[in-house]
mmCIF file of C-alpha atoms and ligand atoms in Angstrom:
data_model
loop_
_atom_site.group_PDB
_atom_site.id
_atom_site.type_symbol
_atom_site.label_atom_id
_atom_site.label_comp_id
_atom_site.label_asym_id
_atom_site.label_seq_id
_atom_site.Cartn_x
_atom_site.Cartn_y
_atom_site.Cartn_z
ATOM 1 C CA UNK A 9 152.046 66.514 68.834
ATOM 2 C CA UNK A 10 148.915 66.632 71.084
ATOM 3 C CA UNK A 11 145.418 66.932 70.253
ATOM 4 C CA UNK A 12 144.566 70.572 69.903
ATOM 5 C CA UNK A 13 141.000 70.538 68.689
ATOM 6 C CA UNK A 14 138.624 67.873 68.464
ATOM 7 C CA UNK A 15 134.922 67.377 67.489
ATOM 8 C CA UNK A 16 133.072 64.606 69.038
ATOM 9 C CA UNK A 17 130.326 63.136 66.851
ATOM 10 C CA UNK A 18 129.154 66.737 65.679
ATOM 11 C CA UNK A 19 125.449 67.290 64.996
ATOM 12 C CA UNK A 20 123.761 70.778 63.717
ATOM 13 C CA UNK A 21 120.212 70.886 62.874
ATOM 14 C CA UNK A 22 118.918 74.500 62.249
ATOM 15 C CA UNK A 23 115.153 74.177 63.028
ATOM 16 C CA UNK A 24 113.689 77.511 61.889
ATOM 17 C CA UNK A 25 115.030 80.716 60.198
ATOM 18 C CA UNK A 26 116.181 80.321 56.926
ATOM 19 C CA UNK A 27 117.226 76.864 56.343
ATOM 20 C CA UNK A 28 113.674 75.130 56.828
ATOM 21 C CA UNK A 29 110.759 76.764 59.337
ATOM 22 C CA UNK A 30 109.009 73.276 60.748
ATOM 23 C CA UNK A 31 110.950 69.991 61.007
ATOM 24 C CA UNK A 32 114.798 70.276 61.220
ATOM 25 C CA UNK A 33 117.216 70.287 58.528
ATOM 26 C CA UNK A 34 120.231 68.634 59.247
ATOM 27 C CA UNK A 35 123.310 70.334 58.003
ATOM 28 C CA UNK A 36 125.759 68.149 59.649
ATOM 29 C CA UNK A 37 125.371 64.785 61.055
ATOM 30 C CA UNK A 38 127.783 62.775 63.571
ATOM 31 C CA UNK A 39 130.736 64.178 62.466
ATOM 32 C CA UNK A 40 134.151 64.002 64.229
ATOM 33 C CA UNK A 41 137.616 65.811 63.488
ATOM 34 C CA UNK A 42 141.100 66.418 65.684
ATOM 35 C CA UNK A 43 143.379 68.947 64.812
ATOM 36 C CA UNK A 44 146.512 68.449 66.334
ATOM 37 C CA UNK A 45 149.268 71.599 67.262
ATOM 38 C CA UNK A 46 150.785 72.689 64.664
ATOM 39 C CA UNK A 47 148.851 70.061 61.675
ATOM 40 C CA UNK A 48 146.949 71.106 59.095
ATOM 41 C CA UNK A 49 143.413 69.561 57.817
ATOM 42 C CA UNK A 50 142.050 70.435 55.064
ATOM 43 C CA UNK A 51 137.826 70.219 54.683
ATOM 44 C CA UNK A 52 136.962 69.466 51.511
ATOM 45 C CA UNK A 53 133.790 68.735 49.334
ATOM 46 C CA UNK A 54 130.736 70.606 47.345
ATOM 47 C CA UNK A 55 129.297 73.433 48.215
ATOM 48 C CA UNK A 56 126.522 73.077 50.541
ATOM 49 C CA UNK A 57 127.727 70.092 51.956
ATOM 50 C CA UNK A 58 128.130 71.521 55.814
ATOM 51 C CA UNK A 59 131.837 72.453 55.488
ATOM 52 C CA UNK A 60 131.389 75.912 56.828
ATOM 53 C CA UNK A 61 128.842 75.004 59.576
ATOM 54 C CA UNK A 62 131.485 72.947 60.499
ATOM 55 C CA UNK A 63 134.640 75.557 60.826
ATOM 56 C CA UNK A 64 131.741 77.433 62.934
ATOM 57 C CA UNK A 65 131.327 75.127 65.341
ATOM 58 C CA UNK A 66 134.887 74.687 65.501
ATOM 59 C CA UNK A 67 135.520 78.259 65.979
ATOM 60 C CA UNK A 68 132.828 78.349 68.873
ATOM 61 C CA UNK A 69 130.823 80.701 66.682
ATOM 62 C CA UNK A 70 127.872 78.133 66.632
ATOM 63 C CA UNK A 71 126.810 75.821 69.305
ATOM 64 C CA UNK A 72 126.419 72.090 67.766
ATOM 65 C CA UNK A 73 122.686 70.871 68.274
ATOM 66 C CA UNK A 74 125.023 67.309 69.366
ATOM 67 C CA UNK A 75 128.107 66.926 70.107
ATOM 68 C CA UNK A 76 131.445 67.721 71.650
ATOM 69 C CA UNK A 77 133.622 70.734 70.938
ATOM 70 C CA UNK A 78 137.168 69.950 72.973
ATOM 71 C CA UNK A 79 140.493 72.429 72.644
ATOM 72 C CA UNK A 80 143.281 71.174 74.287
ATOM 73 C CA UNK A 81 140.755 68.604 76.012
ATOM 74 C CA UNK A 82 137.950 71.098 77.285
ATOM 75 C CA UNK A 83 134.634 71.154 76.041
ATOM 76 C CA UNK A 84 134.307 74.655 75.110
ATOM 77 C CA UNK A 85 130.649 74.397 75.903
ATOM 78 C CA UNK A 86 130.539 73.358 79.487
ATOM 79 C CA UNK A 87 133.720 75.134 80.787
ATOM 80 C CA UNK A 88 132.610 78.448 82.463
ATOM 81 C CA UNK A 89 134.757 81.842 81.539
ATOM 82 C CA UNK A 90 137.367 80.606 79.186
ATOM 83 C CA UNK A 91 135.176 77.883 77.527
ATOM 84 C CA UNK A 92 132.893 80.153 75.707
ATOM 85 C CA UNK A 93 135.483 82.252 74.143
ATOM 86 C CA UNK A 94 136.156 81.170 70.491
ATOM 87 C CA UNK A 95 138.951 79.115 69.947
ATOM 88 C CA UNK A 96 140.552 80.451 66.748
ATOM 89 C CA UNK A 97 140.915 82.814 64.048
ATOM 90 C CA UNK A 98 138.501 83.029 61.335
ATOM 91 C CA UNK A 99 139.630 83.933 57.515
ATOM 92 C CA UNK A 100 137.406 83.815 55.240
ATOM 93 C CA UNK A 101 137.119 84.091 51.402
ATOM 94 C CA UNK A 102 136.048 88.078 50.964
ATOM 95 C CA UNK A 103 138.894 90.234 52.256
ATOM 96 C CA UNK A 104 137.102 93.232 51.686
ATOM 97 C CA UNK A 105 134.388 92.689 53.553
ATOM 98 C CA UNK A 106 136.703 91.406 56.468
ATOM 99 C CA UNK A 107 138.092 94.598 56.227
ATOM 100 C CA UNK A 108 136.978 97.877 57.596
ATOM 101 C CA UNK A 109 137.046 100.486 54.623
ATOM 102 C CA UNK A 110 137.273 103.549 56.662
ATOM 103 C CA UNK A 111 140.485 102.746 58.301
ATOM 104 C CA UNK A 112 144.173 102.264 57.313
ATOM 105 C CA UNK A 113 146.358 99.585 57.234
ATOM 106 C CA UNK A 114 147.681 101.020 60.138
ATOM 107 C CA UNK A 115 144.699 101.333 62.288
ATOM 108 C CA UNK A 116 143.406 97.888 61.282
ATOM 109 C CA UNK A 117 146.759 96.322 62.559
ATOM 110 C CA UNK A 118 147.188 99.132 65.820
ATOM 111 C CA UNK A 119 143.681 98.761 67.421
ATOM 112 C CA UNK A 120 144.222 94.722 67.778
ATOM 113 C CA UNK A 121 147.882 95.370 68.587
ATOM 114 C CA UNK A 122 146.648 97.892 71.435
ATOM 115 C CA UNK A 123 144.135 95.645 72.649
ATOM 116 C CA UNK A 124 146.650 92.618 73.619
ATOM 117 C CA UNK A 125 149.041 95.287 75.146
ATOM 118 C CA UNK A 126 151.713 96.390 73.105
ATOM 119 C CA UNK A 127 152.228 100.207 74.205
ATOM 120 C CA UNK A 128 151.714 103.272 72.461
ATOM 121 C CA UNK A 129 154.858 104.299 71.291
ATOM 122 C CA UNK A 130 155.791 100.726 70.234
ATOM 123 C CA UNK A 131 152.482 100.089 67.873
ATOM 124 C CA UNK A 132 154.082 101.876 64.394
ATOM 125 C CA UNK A 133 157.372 99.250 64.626
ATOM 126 C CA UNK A 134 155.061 96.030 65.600
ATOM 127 C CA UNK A 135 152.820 97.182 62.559
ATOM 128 C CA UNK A 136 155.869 97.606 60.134
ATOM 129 C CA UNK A 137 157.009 94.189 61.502
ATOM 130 C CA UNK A 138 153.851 92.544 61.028
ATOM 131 C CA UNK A 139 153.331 93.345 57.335
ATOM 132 C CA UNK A 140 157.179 92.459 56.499
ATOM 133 C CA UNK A 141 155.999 89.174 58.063
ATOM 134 C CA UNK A 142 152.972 88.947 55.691
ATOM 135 C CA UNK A 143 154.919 90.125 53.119
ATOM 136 C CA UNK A 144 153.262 93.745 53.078
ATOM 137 C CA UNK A 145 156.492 95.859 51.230
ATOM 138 C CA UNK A 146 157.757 98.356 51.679
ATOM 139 C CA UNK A 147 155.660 98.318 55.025
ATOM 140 C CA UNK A 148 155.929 102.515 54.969
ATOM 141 C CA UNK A 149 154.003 102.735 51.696
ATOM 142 C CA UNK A 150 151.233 100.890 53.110
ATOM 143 C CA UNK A 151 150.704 102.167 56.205
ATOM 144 C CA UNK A 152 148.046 104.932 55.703
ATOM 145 C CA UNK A 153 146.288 103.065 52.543
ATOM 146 C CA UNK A 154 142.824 101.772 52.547
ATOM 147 C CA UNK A 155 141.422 98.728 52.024
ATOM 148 C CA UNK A 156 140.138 99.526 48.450
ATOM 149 C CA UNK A 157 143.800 100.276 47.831
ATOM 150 C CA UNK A 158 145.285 97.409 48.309
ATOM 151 C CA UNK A 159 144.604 94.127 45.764
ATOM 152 C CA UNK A 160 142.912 90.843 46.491
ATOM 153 C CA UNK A 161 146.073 89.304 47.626
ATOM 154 C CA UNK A 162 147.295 92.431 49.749
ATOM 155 C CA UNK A 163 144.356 92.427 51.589
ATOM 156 C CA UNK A 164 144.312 88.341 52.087
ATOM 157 C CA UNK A 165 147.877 89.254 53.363
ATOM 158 C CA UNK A 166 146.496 92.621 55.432
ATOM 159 C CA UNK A 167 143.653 89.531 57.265
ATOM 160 C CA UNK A 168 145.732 87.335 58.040
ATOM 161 C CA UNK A 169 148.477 89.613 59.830
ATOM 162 C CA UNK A 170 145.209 90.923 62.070
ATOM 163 C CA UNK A 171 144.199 86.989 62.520
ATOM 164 C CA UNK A 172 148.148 86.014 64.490
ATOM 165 C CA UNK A 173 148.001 89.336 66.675
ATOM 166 C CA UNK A 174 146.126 87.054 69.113
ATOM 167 C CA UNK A 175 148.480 84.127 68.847
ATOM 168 C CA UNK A 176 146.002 81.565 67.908
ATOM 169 C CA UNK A 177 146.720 78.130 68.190
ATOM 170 C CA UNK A 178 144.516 77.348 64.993
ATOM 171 C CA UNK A 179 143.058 79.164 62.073
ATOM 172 C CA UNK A 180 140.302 78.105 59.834
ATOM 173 C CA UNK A 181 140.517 79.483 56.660
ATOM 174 C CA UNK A 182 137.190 78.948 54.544
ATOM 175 C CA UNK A 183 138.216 79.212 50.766
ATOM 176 C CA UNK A 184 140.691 81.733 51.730
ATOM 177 C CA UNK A 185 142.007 82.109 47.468
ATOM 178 C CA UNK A 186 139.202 81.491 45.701
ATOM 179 C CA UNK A 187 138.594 85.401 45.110
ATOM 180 C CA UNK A 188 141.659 85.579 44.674
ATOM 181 C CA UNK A 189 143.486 86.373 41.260
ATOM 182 C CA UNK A 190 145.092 82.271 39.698
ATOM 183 C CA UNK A 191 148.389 83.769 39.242
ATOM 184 C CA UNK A 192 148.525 84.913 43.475
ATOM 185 C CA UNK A 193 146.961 82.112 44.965
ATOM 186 C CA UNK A 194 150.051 80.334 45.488
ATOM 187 C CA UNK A 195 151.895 83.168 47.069
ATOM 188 C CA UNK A 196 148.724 83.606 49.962
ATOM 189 C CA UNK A 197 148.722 79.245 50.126
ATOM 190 C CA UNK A 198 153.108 79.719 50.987
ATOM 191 C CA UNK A 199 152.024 82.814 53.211
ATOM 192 C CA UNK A 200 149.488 79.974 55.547
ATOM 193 C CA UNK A 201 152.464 77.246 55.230
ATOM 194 C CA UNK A 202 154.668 80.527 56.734
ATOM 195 C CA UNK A 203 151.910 81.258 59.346
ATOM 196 C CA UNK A 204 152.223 77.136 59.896
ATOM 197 C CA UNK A 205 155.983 76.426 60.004
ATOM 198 C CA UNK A 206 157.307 79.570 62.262
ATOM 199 C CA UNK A 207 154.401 80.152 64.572
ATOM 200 C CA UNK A 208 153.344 76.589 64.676
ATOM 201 C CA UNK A 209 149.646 77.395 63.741
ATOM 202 C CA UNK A 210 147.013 74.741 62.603
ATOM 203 C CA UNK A 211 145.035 75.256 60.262
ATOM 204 C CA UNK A 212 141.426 73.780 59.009
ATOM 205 C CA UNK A 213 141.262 74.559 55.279
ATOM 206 C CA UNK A 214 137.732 74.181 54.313
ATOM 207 C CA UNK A 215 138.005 74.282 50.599
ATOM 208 C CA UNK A 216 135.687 72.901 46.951
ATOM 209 C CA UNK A 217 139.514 72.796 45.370
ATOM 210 C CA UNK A 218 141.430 69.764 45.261
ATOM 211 C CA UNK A 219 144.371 71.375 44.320
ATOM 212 C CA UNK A 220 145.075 73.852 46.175
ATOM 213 C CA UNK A 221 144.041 71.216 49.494
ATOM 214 C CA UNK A 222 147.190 69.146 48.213
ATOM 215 C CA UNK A 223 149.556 71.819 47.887
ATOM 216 C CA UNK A 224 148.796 73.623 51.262
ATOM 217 C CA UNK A 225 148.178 70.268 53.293
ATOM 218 C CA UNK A 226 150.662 67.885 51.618
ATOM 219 C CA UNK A 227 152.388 67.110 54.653
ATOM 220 C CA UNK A 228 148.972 66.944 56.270
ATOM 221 C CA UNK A 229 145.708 65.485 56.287
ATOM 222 C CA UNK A 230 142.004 65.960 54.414
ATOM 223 C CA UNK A 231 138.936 64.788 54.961
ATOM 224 C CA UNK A 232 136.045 64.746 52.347
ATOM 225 C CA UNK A 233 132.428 65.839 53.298
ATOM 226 C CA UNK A 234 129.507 65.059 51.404
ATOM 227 C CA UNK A 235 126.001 65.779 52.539
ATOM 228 C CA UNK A 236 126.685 66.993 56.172
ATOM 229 C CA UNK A 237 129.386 63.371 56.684
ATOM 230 C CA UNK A 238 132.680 62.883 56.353
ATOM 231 C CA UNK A 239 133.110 59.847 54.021
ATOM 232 C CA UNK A 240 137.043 59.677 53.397
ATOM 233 C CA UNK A 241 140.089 60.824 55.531
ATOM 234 C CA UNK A 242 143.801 60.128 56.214
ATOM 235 C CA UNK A 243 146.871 61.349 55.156
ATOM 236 C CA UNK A 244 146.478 63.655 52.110
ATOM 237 C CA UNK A 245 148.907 61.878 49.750
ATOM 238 C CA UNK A 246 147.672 58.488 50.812
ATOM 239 C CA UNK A 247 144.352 59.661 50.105
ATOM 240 C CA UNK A 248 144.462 61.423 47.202
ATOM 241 C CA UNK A 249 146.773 58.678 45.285
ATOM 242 C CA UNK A 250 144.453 55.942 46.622
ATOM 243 C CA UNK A 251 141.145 57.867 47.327
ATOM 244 C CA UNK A 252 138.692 54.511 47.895
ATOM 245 C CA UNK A 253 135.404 56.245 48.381
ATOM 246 C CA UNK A 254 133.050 56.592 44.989
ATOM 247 C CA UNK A 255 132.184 60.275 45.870
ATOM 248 C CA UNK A 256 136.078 61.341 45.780
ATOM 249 C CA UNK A 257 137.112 59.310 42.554
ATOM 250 C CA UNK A 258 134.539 61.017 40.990
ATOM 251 C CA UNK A 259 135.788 64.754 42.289
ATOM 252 C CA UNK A 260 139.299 63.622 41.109
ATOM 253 C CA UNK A 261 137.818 62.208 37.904
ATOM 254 C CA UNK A 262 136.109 65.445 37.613
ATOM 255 C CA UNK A 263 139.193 67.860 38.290
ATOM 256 C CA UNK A 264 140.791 69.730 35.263
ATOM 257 C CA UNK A 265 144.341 68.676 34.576
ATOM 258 C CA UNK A 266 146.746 71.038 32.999
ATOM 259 C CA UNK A 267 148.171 68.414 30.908
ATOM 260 C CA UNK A 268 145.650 68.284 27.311
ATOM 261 C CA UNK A 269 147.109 64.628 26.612
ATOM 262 C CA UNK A 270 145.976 63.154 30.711
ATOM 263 C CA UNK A 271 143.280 65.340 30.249
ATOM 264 C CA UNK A 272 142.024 63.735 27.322
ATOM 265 C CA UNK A 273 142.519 59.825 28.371
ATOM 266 C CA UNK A 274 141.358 60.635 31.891
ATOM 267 C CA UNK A 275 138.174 58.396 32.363
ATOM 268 C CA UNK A 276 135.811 60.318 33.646
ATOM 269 C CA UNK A 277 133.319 58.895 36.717
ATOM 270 C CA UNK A 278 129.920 59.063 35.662
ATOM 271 C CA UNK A 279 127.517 59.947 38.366
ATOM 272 C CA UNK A 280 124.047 58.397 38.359
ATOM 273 C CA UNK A 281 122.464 61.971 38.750
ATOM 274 C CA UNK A 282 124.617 65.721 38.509
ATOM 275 C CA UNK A 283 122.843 67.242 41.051
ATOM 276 C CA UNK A 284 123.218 66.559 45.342
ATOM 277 C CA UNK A 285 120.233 65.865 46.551
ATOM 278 C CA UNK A 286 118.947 68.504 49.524
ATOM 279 C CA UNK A 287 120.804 68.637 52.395
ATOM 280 C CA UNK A 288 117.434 69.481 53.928
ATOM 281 C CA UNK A 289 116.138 65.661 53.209
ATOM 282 C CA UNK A 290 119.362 63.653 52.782
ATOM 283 C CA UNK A 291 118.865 60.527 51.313
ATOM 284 C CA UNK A 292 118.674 57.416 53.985
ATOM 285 C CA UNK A 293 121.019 54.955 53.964
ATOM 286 C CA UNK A 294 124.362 55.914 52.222
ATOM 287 C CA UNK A 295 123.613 59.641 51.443
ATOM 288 C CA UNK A 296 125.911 59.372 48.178
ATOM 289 C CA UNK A 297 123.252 56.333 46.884
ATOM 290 C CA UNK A 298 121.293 58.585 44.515
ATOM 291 C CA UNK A 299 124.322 59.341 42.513
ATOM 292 C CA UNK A 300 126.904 56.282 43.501
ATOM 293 C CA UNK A 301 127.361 54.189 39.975
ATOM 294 C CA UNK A 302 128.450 51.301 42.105
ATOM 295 C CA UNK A 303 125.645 51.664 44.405
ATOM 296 C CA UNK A 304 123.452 48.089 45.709
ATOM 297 C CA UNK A 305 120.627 47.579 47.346
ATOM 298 C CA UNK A 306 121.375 47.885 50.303
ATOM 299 C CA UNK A 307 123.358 51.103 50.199
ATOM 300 C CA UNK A 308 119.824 52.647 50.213
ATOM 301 C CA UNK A 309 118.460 51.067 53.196
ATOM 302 C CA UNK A 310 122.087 50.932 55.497
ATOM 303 C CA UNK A 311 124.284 53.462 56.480
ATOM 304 C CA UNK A 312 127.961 52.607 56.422
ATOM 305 C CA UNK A 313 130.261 53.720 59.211
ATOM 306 C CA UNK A 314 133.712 54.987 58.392
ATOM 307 C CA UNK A 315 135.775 51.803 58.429
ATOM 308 C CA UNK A 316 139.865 52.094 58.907
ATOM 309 C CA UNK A 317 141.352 50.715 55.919
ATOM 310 C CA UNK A 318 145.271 51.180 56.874
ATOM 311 C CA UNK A 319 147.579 54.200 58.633
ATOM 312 C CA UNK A 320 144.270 56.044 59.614
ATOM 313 C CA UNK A 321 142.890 55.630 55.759
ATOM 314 C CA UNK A 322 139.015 55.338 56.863
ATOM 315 C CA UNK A 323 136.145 55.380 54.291
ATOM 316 C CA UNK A 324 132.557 55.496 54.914
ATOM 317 C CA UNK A 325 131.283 52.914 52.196
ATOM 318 C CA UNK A 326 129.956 49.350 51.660
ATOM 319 C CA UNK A 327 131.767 48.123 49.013
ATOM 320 C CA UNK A 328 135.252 49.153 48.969
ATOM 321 C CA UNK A 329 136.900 45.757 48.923
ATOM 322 C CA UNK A 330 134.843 45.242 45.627
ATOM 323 C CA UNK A 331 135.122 48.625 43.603
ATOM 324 C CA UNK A 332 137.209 48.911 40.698
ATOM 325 C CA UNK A 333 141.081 49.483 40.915
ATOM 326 C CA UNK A 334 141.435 53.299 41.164
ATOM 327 C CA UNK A 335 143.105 54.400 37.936
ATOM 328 C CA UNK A 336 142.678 58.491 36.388
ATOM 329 C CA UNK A 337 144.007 57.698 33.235
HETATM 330 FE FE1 SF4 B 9 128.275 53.882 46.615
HETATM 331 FE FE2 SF4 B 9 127.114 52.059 48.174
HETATM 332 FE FE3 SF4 B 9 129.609 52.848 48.663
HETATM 333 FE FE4 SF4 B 9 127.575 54.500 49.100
HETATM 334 S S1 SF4 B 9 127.975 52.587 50.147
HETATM 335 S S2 SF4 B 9 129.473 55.004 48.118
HETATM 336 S S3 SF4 B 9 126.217 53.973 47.405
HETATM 337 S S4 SF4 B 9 128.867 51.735 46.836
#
């Protein structure tokens, strides 16, 4: 596999508007991510924490204040023509508003269709085959409903068979199922592995959910963002089974279980204080200090790097070789 996308120490500071009017606010700081064909990554941590800036700039929809944007090794920022196109697809968490209400299913899929060059009297059997791919069936019945017709999941599906008309060679999906109904998330989370597996799309899944970042990227990777930095990443399974990093042990801690008899022994992390501090005024030194119950002195005053701990395992903290065995029950 080769490096699709990449982000080279990523920095976004929105100076005026509605973040902050005078001195900057820095939403993400010296971030960097690769994508490779075909892998997924999934972008996880609270809301607020830059996760969605992020799958901005890595769509090309927002130019980083610092930083490198690379797909497949040019910097979409510098290249002329090509270079300023956006790099991906975009699906986001509100289908309907992704959707146009006045028009069918049909003229949502043709007008993209027509547009990369399928001919006229081909577009009705490319949009029937397009929503049997999605899983749209019987496509006939669909094809002259509306939006406000179709259910949460139907229009997910309806999105994301307009998002592969272009071929991308990545999607970023921002909380794609979390308006979406318990017992159908699963079905849209098989429809990305689908998208994944035959057409060999990556994927950045930004996501607040745990569990639904393990079953779509189990074979992949995840990285966790807190306060505009990433502060864990590797391997998903590695990660999650040995997460090393205060901020995730408490998110796992934190998680409900289905099981009432783990749920009951699971210790539960207790945070110094609930609440993130801004992200408009993040706290120097480690930005997770304020909250960290295994915090020091000087994880207020230094700010640690992300360190490799093993197979591409790398965790942004001081005192890793010193915490506490990781155990959730
Ligand atoms: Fe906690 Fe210090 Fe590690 Fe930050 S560096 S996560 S405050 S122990």
């Amino acid at each position: 596999m080769t490096e699709l996308l990449q982000l080279d120490d990523v920095q976004m500071v929105f100076e005026r508007g509605w973040i902050r009017k005078r001195r900057g606010a820095w939403a993400i700081s010296g971030v960097s991510i690769a994508i490779r064909e075909g892998e997924i990554l999934a972008l996880a941590g609270e809301s607020g924490c830059g996760k969605t800036t992020l799958g901005r700039i890595a769509l090309g929809l927002l130019r980083p204040t610092a930083g490198r944007v690379l797909y497949k090794g040019k910097d979409i920022w510098r290249e002329k023509g090509d270079g300023l196109r956006p790099t991906g697809q975009l699906v986001h968490q509100d289908s309907y508003s992704a959707l146009n209400p006045v028009r069918t299913v049909y003229q949502t899929l043709s007008a993209p269709l027509r547009r990369y060059g399928v001919p006229r009297n081909k577009l009705k059997e490319e949009v029937k085959k397009l929503l049997e791919f999605v899983g749209i069936m019987p496509p006939e019945y669909f094809l002259n409903k509306y939006p406000y017709h179709l259910s949460g999941g139907m229009r997910q599906r309806l999105v994301f068979a307009r998002s592969i008309i272009p071929k991308p060679g990545f999607i970023v999906t921002d909380e794609p199922v979390s308006m979406i109904d318990a017992s159908l998330r699963l079905s849209i989370l098989d429809l990305m592995l689908k998208l994944n597996r035959e057409l060999k799309i990556a994927f950045l899944y930004i996501t607040h959910d745990l569990a639904t970042a393990r079953y779509f990227a189990q074979k992949g990777k995840i990285a966790i963002m807190y306060l505009g930095k990433i502060v864990e990443e590797g391997q998903m399974e590695m990660v999650l089974e040995q997460p090393l990093h205060p901020y995730l042990r408490a998110l796992l801690s934190a998680a409900p279980v289905p099981d009432p008899e783990i749920a009951r022994k699971k210790k539960l992390i207790q945070l110094k204080e609930a609440e993130p501090p801004s992200a408009e005024a993040p706290p120097p030194g480690c930005r997770f200090h304020p909250r960290c119950p295994y915090a020091h002195e000087v994880c207020g005053k230094e700010e640690p790097s992300l360190r490799d701990f093993g197979e591409g395992h790398r965790v942004a903290c001081h005192f890793v070789d010193t915490l506490p065995p990781w155990r959730l029950i």
